[in-house]
Short mmCIF file of C-alpha atoms in Angstrom, two decimals:
data_model
loop_
_atom_site.label_atom_id
_atom_site.label_comp_id
_atom_site.label_asym_id
_atom_site.label_seq_id
_atom_site.Cartn_x
_atom_site.Cartn_y
_atom_site.Cartn_z
CA THR A 1 -2.74 5.10 -32.95
CA SER A 2 -1.44 8.18 -34.79
CA SER A 3 -1.08 10.89 -32.17
CA THR A 4 1.81 10.75 -29.59
CA LEU A 5 0.76 9.96 -25.74
CA ILE A 6 1.05 12.44 -23.09
CA SER A 7 3.89 10.94 -21.03
CA PRO A 8 3.42 9.18 -17.66
CA ALA A 9 4.95 11.87 -15.64
CA GLU A 10 2.33 14.14 -17.47
CA ALA A 11 -0.39 11.73 -16.69
CA GLN A 12 0.52 12.01 -12.79
CA ARG A 13 0.74 15.72 -13.05
CA ILE A 14 -2.81 15.88 -14.61
CA ALA A 15 -4.25 13.93 -12.41
CA ASN A 16 -2.99 15.69 -9.30
CA THR A 17 -4.86 18.57 -10.35
CA TYR A 18 -7.96 16.48 -9.45
CA ILE A 19 -7.41 15.12 -6.45
CA GLN A 20 -9.38 17.58 -3.92
CA VAL A 21 -7.79 15.42 -0.60
CA SER A 22 -4.94 17.49 1.03
CA ASP A 23 -2.56 14.59 1.59
CA ALA A 24 -3.13 12.51 -1.22
CA THR A 25 -1.48 12.56 -4.53
CA ALA A 26 -1.02 10.74 -7.64
CA GLY A 27 1.22 7.56 -7.86
CA THR A 28 2.47 5.66 -10.96
CA PRO A 29 0.31 5.47 -13.64
CA ASN A 30 -0.59 2.78 -15.87
CA LEU A 31 -1.13 3.02 -19.35
CA VAL A 32 -3.64 0.33 -20.78
CA ASN A 33 -6.26 -0.52 -23.69
CA GLN A 34 -10.15 0.47 -22.40
CA SER A 35 -12.11 -1.03 -25.39
CA GLY A 36 -9.54 0.64 -28.34
CA LYS A 37 -8.27 3.61 -26.31
CA LEU A 38 -4.89 3.81 -24.49
CA VAL A 39 -5.65 4.94 -21.30
CA TYR A 40 -3.34 6.31 -17.78
CA ILE A 41 -4.61 4.51 -14.62
CA VAL A 42 -3.04 6.98 -12.08
CA PRO A 43 -3.95 5.37 -8.59
CA VAL A 44 -4.22 7.94 -6.32
CA ILE A 45 -2.34 7.09 -2.36
CA THR A 46 -2.69 8.38 0.66
CA ASN A 47 -0.59 7.20 3.44
CA GLY A 48 1.05 4.76 1.36
CA THR A 49 -2.04 3.39 1.00
CA ASN A 50 -4.39 3.52 -3.14
CA VAL A 51 -7.27 4.97 -2.27
CA GLY A 52 -9.21 5.22 -5.67
CA GLU A 53 -7.63 5.96 -9.63
CA ILE A 54 -8.36 8.65 -11.95
CA ASP A 55 -8.47 7.66 -15.72
CA ILE A 56 -6.54 10.16 -18.01
CA ASP A 57 -6.87 9.44 -21.95
CA ALA A 58 -3.93 9.38 -22.80
CA GLN A 59 -3.61 11.34 -26.33
CA THR A 60 -5.34 14.26 -25.18
CA GLY A 61 -5.05 14.16 -21.45
CA ALA A 62 -8.74 14.25 -20.65
CA ASN A 63 -10.34 13.49 -17.27
CA LEU A 64 -12.46 10.67 -18.23
CA GLY A 65 -13.49 9.95 -14.25
CA GLY A 66 -12.05 7.68 -12.14
CA ALA A 67 -13.31 5.32 -8.98
CA GLY A 68 -12.52 4.47 -5.29
CA GLY A 69 -12.03 7.93 -2.95
CA VAL A 70 -12.00 10.60 -6.41
CA PRO A 71 -14.93 12.59 -6.69
#
């Protein structure tokens, strides 16, 4: 890809802004290739348990949705 990727720390910070539960936080992002697009999968952690994930576009920083306990 020709664009500069955001850092894992930036992806984690962005994901944190979307978490609505007070005791949940964004975990360590994992960079993956989803159908030719680089995406950070950011786990949502509550009390040490992965309760969901938020997908962050690695180039734009856009929230692409998620799974589990993420609204």
